[in-house]
Amino acid sequence: MEYEIIIGLETHIQLNTTTKIFCACKADSWNDPPNTNVCPVCMGLPGVLPVLNQQAVEKALQLALAVGAEVQPVSYFARKNYFYPDLPKGYQISQYDQPLALGGALTIPLGDGATRTVRITKLHIEEDAGKTKREGGVRLIDFNRCGVPLIEMVTEPDLRSPDEAAQYLIRLRQLIRWLGISEGDMEKGHLRCDANVSIRPKGADYFNPKTEIKNVNSIEAVREAIAKEVERQIREVEAGRTIEPWTLEWDEHAGVLRKMRSKETEADYRYFREPDLLPLEVDAAWLERVRAALPELPLARRARFQTQYGLSPYEADILTGDRALADYFEAAVAAYAGPVKAVVNWMLNEVLRLLNEEGLTADGLRLTPARLAAILRLLDAGTINRPTAKQLLRRAHAEDRDPAAIVEAEGLAQVSDTDALRRVCEEVVAENPAEVAKYRSGKTGLIGWFVGQVMRKTRGKANPQEVRRLLQELLDASA
Ligand code: ADP
Ligand code: ZN
Ligand code: MG
């Protein structure tokens, strides 16, 4: 029997607001000691009232508009009640039956030019809970994260493989970083994912019961956990058993799934409208302001890079990997005013390598687009050769200096002066009679070796084409 895999993802996105969603505590506590960013509101002490953070709403609106969701003119907050030590109020303020936005889609490019459109069911805002951990036999609780703003975004069951699920997360992370609404760092829990998984016979048009895997908090985990769960479901079905709608937990270290509980139903949460907050009204003017301020989105920019600059889909995809890189590319193309292809090649190789090594995004490079363009022009003019250009690129960043100034100060300009180069070539020929004899007996491939010797003697500054021409002249002439 062949099976089709059905996956729907529920993601939580931590917003990078200055303060928490309902109080003035600092939202980002990553570097702070436990329980230092808390107040009576986020600790749920009696007699206090929440005040909604406008910045959090705006960031959620940005994502809603970016995925083409229908923002609701009025939405409501609701209490989701459950008991857990990291939830001091005994409920989480969330949205439920009337969320901030409905519908929309995230389109994800798959390989070979295909795409998958993943429909969004809904998008709402809510507060985060705290964290617990075990240490030396006691359970410790850190409330710093209580009240940190989250977007919850739920997809329709439109994903069809573990890899598609991973791609969805990669594209969602790209989008939230692009919009600047979240750092999107999965290791820090800025993007968390629960995966719902079921299987059905290939070609069937009904859905089977699903299980929900909690805690799949890395791209790799999404691939692995879903693949394991699919295997398990196939085994169960083939053994004649039915799939129970369990909630499973992915243990990243052990690489196994554990049953957490039989699924709670919504009734267990005893949802009701949050009486301490007004309905959230988003009028057309506000929405328009947010829409007008949206940047060109990743897929649109990727398409434009292909049409405007003639990039391949692969090149366009990499150069729109993040917004800073895309901006860098366009700035370098404008500053250089030479063939785009050169900018693309130098960026895909040298610049990306430098970024990886330094752990930077393009806006942190001191090799600015203007400096990269200057290096390319020096290269075009024959002032420097390629190895020098590569060196220069690194040094412009490391030393925060203009490439032309480095070339000037250190005499890095390549030697194209034919007389000077001819003298070095003659030396090399005179010093290596054995190689010369081999060359002349037909091993003309040795020319590369001779060029190398000349490059060494000139400490890499010779113009290699010119050297090759001169050497050929010398070696062939007296043969
Ligand atoms: P519940 O609230 O009962 O867990 P929902 O219908 O609200 O289920 O859906 C929650 C998530 O599960 C959504 O992302 C949805 O796309 C996904 N989902 C729903 N049904 C299935 C299914 N049969 N197989 C896989 N995913 C599913
Ligand atoms: Zn607080
Ligand atoms: Mg549900």
Coordinates of C-alpha atoms and ligand atoms in Angstrom, one line a residue:
M1 CA 0.0 0.0 0.0
E2 CA 1.3 3.5 -0.8
Y3 CA 0.6 6.3 1.6
E4 CA 0.3 10.0 1.4
I5 CA 1.6 12.1 4.2
I6 CA -0.6 14.9 5.6
I7 CA 1.0 17.6 7.7
G8 CA -0.3 20.8 9.3
L9 CA 1.9 23.1 11.3
E10 CA 1.2 25.3 14.3
T11 CA 3.9 27.8 14.8
H12 CA 4.7 30.3 17.6
I13 CA 6.7 33.3 16.7
Q14 CA 8.3 35.4 19.4
L15 CA 8.0 39.1 18.5
N16 CA 10.9 41.4 19.0
T17 CA 9.0 44.2 20.7
T18 CA 10.6 46.4 23.3
T19 CA 8.2 45.5 26.0
K20 CA 5.9 42.6 26.8
I21 CA 2.4 42.3 25.4
F22 CA 0.4 43.5 28.4
C23 CA 2.9 45.3 30.7
A24 CA 6.0 47.5 30.5
C25 CA 8.6 44.7 31.4
K26 CA 11.4 44.3 28.9
A27 CA 10.4 41.6 26.4
D28 CA 13.8 40.1 25.6
S29 CA 15.4 38.5 28.7
W30 CA 17.8 36.2 27.0
N31 CA 20.8 37.6 28.8
D32 CA 19.1 38.4 32.1
P33 CA 19.1 36.4 35.3
P34 CA 15.8 34.5 36.0
N35 CA 12.9 36.4 37.4
T36 CA 14.3 39.9 36.9
N37 CA 11.9 41.1 34.1
V38 CA 8.6 40.6 35.9
C39 CA 5.9 42.8 37.4
P40 CA 2.5 42.3 39.0
V41 CA 0.8 42.2 35.6
C42 CA 2.9 39.4 34.0
M43 CA 3.0 37.6 37.3
G44 CA -0.8 37.7 37.5
L45 CA -1.0 39.2 40.9
P46 CA -4.5 40.3 42.0
G47 CA -5.8 43.8 41.4
V48 CA -3.8 44.6 38.2
L49 CA -5.0 45.1 34.6
P50 CA -3.3 44.2 31.3
V51 CA -2.7 47.0 28.7
L52 CA -2.3 45.9 25.1
N53 CA 1.1 46.7 23.4
Q54 CA 0.4 48.4 20.1
Q55 CA 3.8 47.5 18.7
A56 CA 2.9 43.8 19.1
V57 CA -0.3 44.2 17.2
E58 CA 1.5 46.1 14.5
K59 CA 4.1 43.4 14.0
A60 CA 1.3 40.8 13.8
L61 CA -0.5 42.9 11.3
Q62 CA 2.7 43.0 9.2
L63 CA 2.9 39.2 9.0
A64 CA -0.9 38.9 8.4
L65 CA -0.6 41.3 5.4
A66 CA 2.5 39.6 4.2
V67 CA 0.8 36.2 3.9
G68 CA -2.4 37.8 2.5
A69 CA -4.5 37.0 5.5
E70 CA -7.8 38.8 6.1
V71 CA -7.3 41.1 9.1
Q72 CA -10.5 41.2 11.1
P73 CA -11.8 44.7 11.9
V74 CA -12.6 43.5 15.4
S75 CA -11.0 40.6 17.3
Y76 CA -11.2 39.5 20.9
F77 CA -8.9 38.2 23.6
A78 CA -9.8 35.0 25.4
R79 CA -8.5 33.2 28.5
K80 CA -7.2 29.8 27.9
N81 CA -7.3 28.1 31.3
Y82 CA -4.9 25.4 32.3
F83 CA -2.8 24.7 35.3
Y84 CA 1.0 24.5 35.0
P85 CA 3.7 25.8 37.3
D86 CA 5.1 28.3 34.7
L87 CA 1.7 29.9 34.2
P88 CA 1.2 32.1 37.3
K89 CA -2.2 33.4 36.4
G90 CA -3.6 29.9 35.8
Y91 CA -4.6 31.1 32.3
Q92 CA -3.0 32.4 29.2
I93 CA -4.4 35.5 27.4
S94 CA -4.8 34.4 23.9
Q95 CA -7.3 34.8 21.1
Y96 CA -9.8 32.1 20.2
D97 CA -13.0 32.2 18.2
Q98 CA -12.4 35.6 16.8
P99 CA -8.7 35.8 16.0
L100 CA -6.8 38.8 14.5
A101 CA -6.6 37.4 11.0
L102 CA -8.0 34.5 8.9
G103 CA -6.9 32.9 5.7
G104 CA -3.9 33.7 3.5
A105 CA -1.1 31.5 2.3
L106 CA 2.6 31.1 2.4
T107 CA 4.1 30.0 -0.9
I108 CA 7.2 27.9 -0.6
P109 CA 9.6 27.2 -3.5
L110 CA 10.4 23.5 -3.7
G111 CA 13.3 22.2 -5.9
D112 CA 13.0 22.2 -9.7
G113 CA 11.0 25.4 -9.9
A114 CA 7.9 23.9 -8.3
T115 CA 6.1 25.7 -5.5
R116 CA 3.7 24.6 -2.8
T117 CA 1.0 27.0 -1.6
V118 CA 0.3 26.4 2.1
R119 CA -2.9 27.9 3.2
I120 CA -3.0 29.7 6.5
T121 CA -6.0 28.9 8.7
K122 CA -5.6 31.8 11.2
L123 CA -3.1 34.0 12.9
H124 CA -3.5 35.5 16.4
I125 CA -1.6 37.1 19.1
E126 CA -1.1 35.8 22.7
E127 CA 1.3 35.9 25.6
D128 CA 4.0 33.4 26.3
A129 CA 4.3 31.4 29.5
G130 CA 7.4 31.1 31.7
K131 CA 10.0 28.3 31.7
T132 CA 10.7 25.5 34.1
K133 CA 13.8 23.4 34.4
R134 CA 15.0 20.7 36.7
E135 CA 18.2 21.3 38.6
G136 CA 19.6 19.1 41.3
G137 CA 16.3 17.4 42.1
V138 CA 14.3 20.6 42.3
R139 CA 12.2 22.2 39.7
L140 CA 13.0 25.9 39.1
I141 CA 10.7 28.4 37.5
D142 CA 11.7 31.5 35.5
F143 CA 8.9 33.9 34.9
N144 CA 10.8 36.3 32.7
R145 CA 9.2 34.9 29.5
C146 CA 5.6 35.4 30.9
G147 CA 3.9 37.9 28.8
V148 CA 6.3 38.0 25.9
P149 CA 4.3 38.5 22.8
L150 CA 3.8 35.7 20.4
I151 CA 2.0 35.2 17.1
E152 CA 0.4 31.8 16.7
M153 CA 0.0 30.9 13.0
V154 CA -1.8 27.7 12.0
T155 CA -1.7 26.1 8.6
E156 CA -4.3 24.0 6.8
P157 CA -3.1 20.3 6.4
D158 CA -1.4 21.2 3.1
L159 CA 2.1 19.9 3.5
R160 CA 3.0 16.6 2.0
S161 CA 6.4 15.5 3.3
P162 CA 8.8 16.1 6.1
D163 CA 11.0 18.1 3.8
E164 CA 8.1 20.4 2.8
A165 CA 7.4 21.0 6.5
A166 CA 11.1 21.9 6.9
Q167 CA 10.9 24.2 3.9
Y168 CA 7.8 25.9 5.3
L169 CA 9.7 26.7 8.5
I170 CA 12.7 28.0 6.5
R171 CA 10.5 30.3 4.5
L172 CA 8.6 31.5 7.5
R173 CA 11.8 32.2 9.3
Q174 CA 13.0 34.1 6.3
L175 CA 9.8 36.1 6.1
I176 CA 9.7 37.1 9.8
R177 CA 13.3 38.2 9.7
W178 CA 12.7 40.0 6.5
L179 CA 9.8 41.9 8.1
G180 CA 12.0 42.6 11.1
I181 CA 9.3 41.4 13.5
S182 CA 11.3 38.5 15.1
E183 CA 14.9 37.4 15.4
G184 CA 13.6 34.0 14.2
D185 CA 16.3 32.2 16.1
M186 CA 15.0 28.7 16.7
E187 CA 17.7 27.9 19.2
K188 CA 16.4 30.6 21.4
G189 CA 12.8 29.6 20.9
H190 CA 11.8 32.6 18.7
L191 CA 10.2 30.2 16.3
R192 CA 8.6 27.1 17.8
C193 CA 6.6 24.5 16.0
D194 CA 4.0 21.8 16.7
A195 CA 3.5 19.3 13.8
N196 CA 0.2 17.5 13.1
V197 CA 0.7 14.3 11.2
S198 CA -1.5 11.8 9.6
I199 CA -1.3 9.3 6.7
R200 CA -3.9 8.1 4.2
P201 CA -3.9 5.8 1.2
K202 CA -2.5 7.5 -1.8
G203 CA -5.3 9.1 -3.8
A204 CA -7.8 9.1 -0.9
D205 CA -9.8 12.3 -0.4
Y206 CA -10.5 11.9 3.3
F207 CA -8.4 12.7 6.4
N208 CA -7.5 10.2 9.0
P209 CA -7.0 11.0 12.7
K210 CA -3.7 12.8 13.3
T211 CA -1.2 13.0 16.1
E212 CA 0.3 16.2 17.3
I213 CA 4.1 16.4 17.9
K214 CA 5.1 19.1 20.4
N215 CA 8.5 20.7 20.7
V216 CA 9.9 20.3 17.2
N217 CA 12.1 23.3 17.5
S218 CA 14.7 23.0 14.8
I219 CA 14.6 22.5 11.1
E220 CA 16.3 19.1 11.5
A221 CA 13.9 18.1 14.3
V222 CA 10.9 18.8 12.0
R223 CA 12.3 16.5 9.3
E224 CA 13.3 13.7 11.8
A225 CA 10.3 13.8 14.1
I226 CA 7.7 13.8 11.3
A227 CA 9.6 11.0 9.4
K228 CA 9.6 8.9 12.6
E229 CA 6.0 9.5 13.3
V230 CA 5.0 8.6 9.7
E231 CA 6.9 5.3 10.0
R232 CA 5.1 4.6 13.3
Q233 CA 1.7 5.3 11.8
I234 CA 2.4 3.1 8.8
R235 CA 3.4 0.3 11.2
E236 CA 0.3 0.7 13.2
V237 CA -2.0 0.8 10.3
E238 CA -0.4 -2.2 8.6
A239 CA -0.8 -4.2 11.9
G240 CA -4.5 -3.4 11.7
R241 CA -4.5 -0.9 14.6
T242 CA -6.1 2.6 14.5
I243 CA -4.2 5.8 15.1
E244 CA -5.2 7.5 18.3
P245 CA -5.1 11.3 18.4
W246 CA -2.2 11.4 20.8
T247 CA 0.0 14.3 21.7
L248 CA 3.6 13.3 21.3
E249 CA 6.7 15.0 22.5
W250 CA 9.9 15.0 20.4
D251 CA 13.0 14.3 22.5
E252 CA 15.6 16.0 20.5
H253 CA 18.6 14.4 22.4
A254 CA 17.3 10.9 22.2
G255 CA 15.7 11.3 18.8
V256 CA 12.5 9.6 19.9
L257 CA 8.9 10.5 20.3
R258 CA 7.1 10.0 23.6
K259 CA 3.5 10.0 24.3
M260 CA 2.6 13.0 26.5
R261 CA -1.1 12.5 26.9
S262 CA -4.2 11.7 25.1
K263 CA -5.1 14.9 23.4
E264 CA -6.9 17.6 25.4
T265 CA -10.1 18.8 23.8
E266 CA -10.9 22.5 23.6
A267 CA -13.4 22.1 26.4
D268 CA -10.5 21.3 28.7
Y269 CA -9.3 24.9 28.3
R270 CA -12.6 26.4 29.3
Y271 CA -12.1 29.4 27.0
F272 CA -14.0 32.5 27.7
R273 CA -13.6 36.2 26.6
E274 CA -11.0 38.1 28.5
P275 CA -13.0 40.6 30.6
D276 CA -10.0 42.8 31.3
L277 CA -9.3 43.8 27.7
L278 CA -11.4 45.7 25.2
P279 CA -12.1 44.2 21.8
L280 CA -9.2 44.8 19.4
E281 CA -10.2 47.1 16.6
V282 CA -8.1 47.6 13.6
D283 CA -9.5 50.2 11.3
A284 CA -8.8 50.6 7.6
A285 CA -6.5 53.6 8.0
W286 CA -4.2 51.7 10.5
L287 CA -4.1 48.7 8.2
E288 CA -3.3 50.9 5.2
R289 CA -0.4 52.5 7.1
V290 CA 1.0 49.1 7.9
R291 CA 0.5 47.9 4.4
A292 CA 2.2 51.0 2.9
A293 CA 5.2 50.4 5.1
L294 CA 5.7 46.8 4.1
P295 CA 9.0 46.1 2.3
E296 CA 9.1 44.2 -1.0
L297 CA 8.6 40.6 0.1
P298 CA 11.2 37.8 -0.5
L299 CA 9.4 36.0 -3.3
A300 CA 8.6 39.2 -5.2
R301 CA 12.2 40.4 -4.8
R302 CA 13.5 37.0 -5.9
A303 CA 11.3 37.2 -9.1
R304 CA 12.4 40.7 -9.8
F305 CA 16.1 39.8 -9.4
Q306 CA 15.5 37.2 -12.2
T307 CA 13.8 39.6 -14.6
Q308 CA 15.7 42.8 -13.8
Y309 CA 19.2 41.4 -13.5
G310 CA 19.0 38.1 -15.4
L311 CA 19.8 36.0 -12.4
S312 CA 19.1 32.2 -12.4
P313 CA 16.5 31.0 -9.9
Y314 CA 19.3 29.6 -7.8
E315 CA 21.3 32.9 -7.7
A316 CA 18.2 34.9 -7.0
D317 CA 17.2 32.6 -4.2
I318 CA 20.5 32.9 -2.5
L319 CA 20.8 36.6 -2.9
T320 CA 17.4 37.1 -1.4
G321 CA 18.2 34.8 1.5
D322 CA 17.9 37.8 3.8
R323 CA 17.1 41.4 3.3
A324 CA 20.5 42.8 4.1
L325 CA 22.1 40.5 1.5
A326 CA 19.6 41.6 -1.2
D327 CA 20.1 45.2 -0.3
Y328 CA 23.9 44.7 -0.5
F329 CA 23.6 43.1 -3.9
E330 CA 21.6 45.9 -5.4
A331 CA 23.8 48.6 -3.9
A332 CA 26.9 46.8 -5.3
V333 CA 25.4 46.5 -8.7
A334 CA 24.6 50.2 -8.7
A335 CA 28.0 51.3 -7.4
Y336 CA 29.9 49.1 -9.9
A337 CA 28.0 49.8 -13.0
G338 CA 29.8 47.0 -14.8
P339 CA 28.4 43.5 -15.7
V340 CA 26.0 42.2 -13.0
K341 CA 27.4 38.7 -13.5
A342 CA 30.7 39.8 -11.9
V343 CA 28.9 41.1 -8.8
V344 CA 26.9 37.9 -8.6
N345 CA 30.0 35.7 -8.8
W346 CA 32.0 37.6 -6.3
M347 CA 29.1 37.7 -3.9
L348 CA 28.2 34.0 -4.2
N349 CA 31.8 33.0 -3.6
E350 CA 34.0 35.4 -1.7
V351 CA 31.4 37.6 0.0
L352 CA 29.3 34.8 1.3
R353 CA 32.3 32.9 2.5
L354 CA 33.4 36.0 4.4
L355 CA 30.0 36.4 5.9
N356 CA 29.9 32.8 7.1
E357 CA 33.4 33.0 8.6
E358 CA 32.6 36.2 10.4
G359 CA 29.0 35.2 11.4
L360 CA 27.7 38.5 10.0
T361 CA 24.8 39.6 7.9
A362 CA 25.7 41.8 4.9
D363 CA 24.9 45.1 6.7
G364 CA 27.7 44.3 9.2
L365 CA 30.4 44.1 6.5
R366 CA 33.0 46.8 6.4
L367 CA 33.6 45.6 2.9
T368 CA 30.7 47.9 1.9
P369 CA 29.0 47.6 -1.5
A370 CA 31.0 50.6 -2.7
R371 CA 34.3 49.0 -1.7
L372 CA 33.4 45.7 -3.4
A373 CA 32.6 47.7 -6.5
A374 CA 35.9 49.5 -6.2
I375 CA 37.8 46.2 -6.1
L376 CA 35.9 45.0 -9.2
R377 CA 36.9 48.2 -11.1
L378 CA 40.5 47.8 -10.1
L379 CA 40.3 44.3 -11.4
D380 CA 38.7 45.4 -14.7
A381 CA 41.3 48.1 -15.2
G382 CA 44.1 45.5 -14.8
T383 CA 45.5 47.3 -11.8
I384 CA 45.2 44.2 -9.7
N385 CA 44.9 40.5 -10.5
R386 CA 42.3 38.0 -9.1
P387 CA 44.4 36.7 -6.1
T388 CA 45.1 40.2 -5.0
A389 CA 41.4 41.1 -5.4
K390 CA 40.4 38.2 -3.1
Q391 CA 43.0 39.3 -0.5
L392 CA 41.9 42.9 -0.8
L393 CA 38.3 42.0 -0.2
R394 CA 39.1 40.4 3.2
R395 CA 41.5 43.2 4.1
A396 CA 39.0 45.9 3.3
H397 CA 36.7 44.3 5.8
A398 CA 39.3 43.4 8.5
E399 CA 41.0 46.8 8.4
D400 CA 38.0 48.9 7.5
R401 CA 40.0 50.6 4.7
D402 CA 39.3 51.6 1.1
P403 CA 40.7 49.0 -1.4
A404 CA 42.4 51.7 -3.5
A405 CA 44.2 53.1 -0.5
I406 CA 45.5 49.6 0.4
V407 CA 46.7 49.0 -3.1
E408 CA 48.4 52.4 -3.2
A409 CA 50.0 52.2 0.2
E410 CA 51.4 48.7 -0.3
G411 CA 52.2 48.6 -4.0
L412 CA 49.8 45.8 -4.6
A413 CA 49.2 46.9 -8.2
Q414 CA 49.9 44.1 -10.6
V415 CA 53.0 44.3 -12.6
S416 CA 52.0 44.6 -16.3
D417 CA 55.2 46.4 -17.3
T418 CA 56.4 44.0 -20.1
D419 CA 60.1 44.7 -19.7
A420 CA 60.1 44.1 -16.0
L421 CA 58.0 40.9 -16.4
R422 CA 60.2 39.7 -19.3
R423 CA 63.3 39.9 -17.0
V424 CA 61.6 37.7 -14.4
C425 CA 60.5 35.2 -17.0
E426 CA 64.0 35.0 -18.4
E427 CA 65.4 34.4 -14.9
V428 CA 62.9 31.5 -14.4
V429 CA 63.8 30.0 -17.7
A430 CA 67.5 30.3 -17.0
E431 CA 67.1 28.7 -13.5
N432 CA 65.2 25.7 -14.6
P433 CA 67.0 24.0 -17.5
A434 CA 65.5 20.5 -16.8
E435 CA 61.9 21.8 -17.0
V436 CA 62.7 23.8 -20.1
A437 CA 64.1 20.7 -21.8
K438 CA 60.9 18.7 -20.8
Y439 CA 58.7 21.5 -22.1
R440 CA 60.6 21.6 -25.4
S441 CA 60.3 17.8 -25.8
G442 CA 56.6 18.3 -25.9
K443 CA 55.4 18.6 -22.3
T444 CA 53.8 21.9 -23.0
G445 CA 51.5 21.5 -20.0
L446 CA 54.4 22.7 -17.9
I447 CA 53.6 26.2 -18.9
G448 CA 51.3 26.5 -15.9
W449 CA 54.2 25.5 -13.6
F450 CA 56.4 28.2 -15.2
V451 CA 53.7 30.8 -14.7
G452 CA 53.5 29.8 -11.1
Q453 CA 57.2 30.3 -10.6
V454 CA 57.0 33.8 -12.0
M455 CA 54.0 34.6 -9.8
R456 CA 56.0 33.5 -6.8
K457 CA 58.9 35.7 -7.7
T458 CA 56.6 38.7 -8.1
R459 CA 54.7 37.8 -4.9
G460 CA 51.5 37.3 -6.8
K461 CA 51.5 40.7 -8.4
A462 CA 52.2 39.8 -12.0
N463 CA 49.6 39.9 -14.6
P464 CA 49.2 36.2 -15.3
Q465 CA 48.0 36.5 -18.9
E466 CA 51.0 38.6 -19.8
V467 CA 53.3 36.2 -18.0
R468 CA 52.0 33.3 -19.9
R469 CA 52.4 35.1 -23.2
L470 CA 56.0 36.1 -22.5
L471 CA 56.9 32.6 -21.3
Q472 CA 55.5 31.0 -24.4
E473 CA 57.5 33.4 -26.5
L474 CA 60.7 32.6 -24.6
L475 CA 60.2 28.8 -24.5
D476 CA 59.0 28.4 -28.0
A477 CA 61.4 30.9 -29.7
S478 CA 64.7 29.1 -29.2
A479 CA 63.2 25.6 -29.5
Ligands
ADP1 P1 -7.2 20.2 16.7 O1 -7.5 21.5 17.3 O2 -8.3 19.2 16.9 O3 -5.9 19.7 17.1 P2 -7.4 21.5 14.2 O4 -8.4 21.1 13.2 O5 -7.6 22.7 14.9 O6 -7.2 20.3 15.1 O7 -6.0 21.6 13.4 C1 -4.8 21.8 14.1 C2 -3.7 21.5 13.1 O8 -3.7 20.2 12.7 C3 -3.8 22.4 11.9 O9 -2.5 22.8 11.5 C4 -4.3 21.5 10.8 O10 -3.9 21.8 9.5 C5 -3.7 20.2 11.2 N1 -4.6 19.0 10.9 C6 -5.9 18.9 11.0 N2 -6.3 17.7 10.6 C7 -5.2 17.0 10.2 C8 -4.9 15.7 9.6 N3 -5.9 14.8 9.5 N4 -3.6 15.4 9.4 C9 -2.7 16.2 9.6 N5 -2.8 17.5 10.0 C10 -4.1 17.9 10.4
ZN2 ZN 5.5 42.6 33.5
MG3 MG -7.7 23.5 16.9

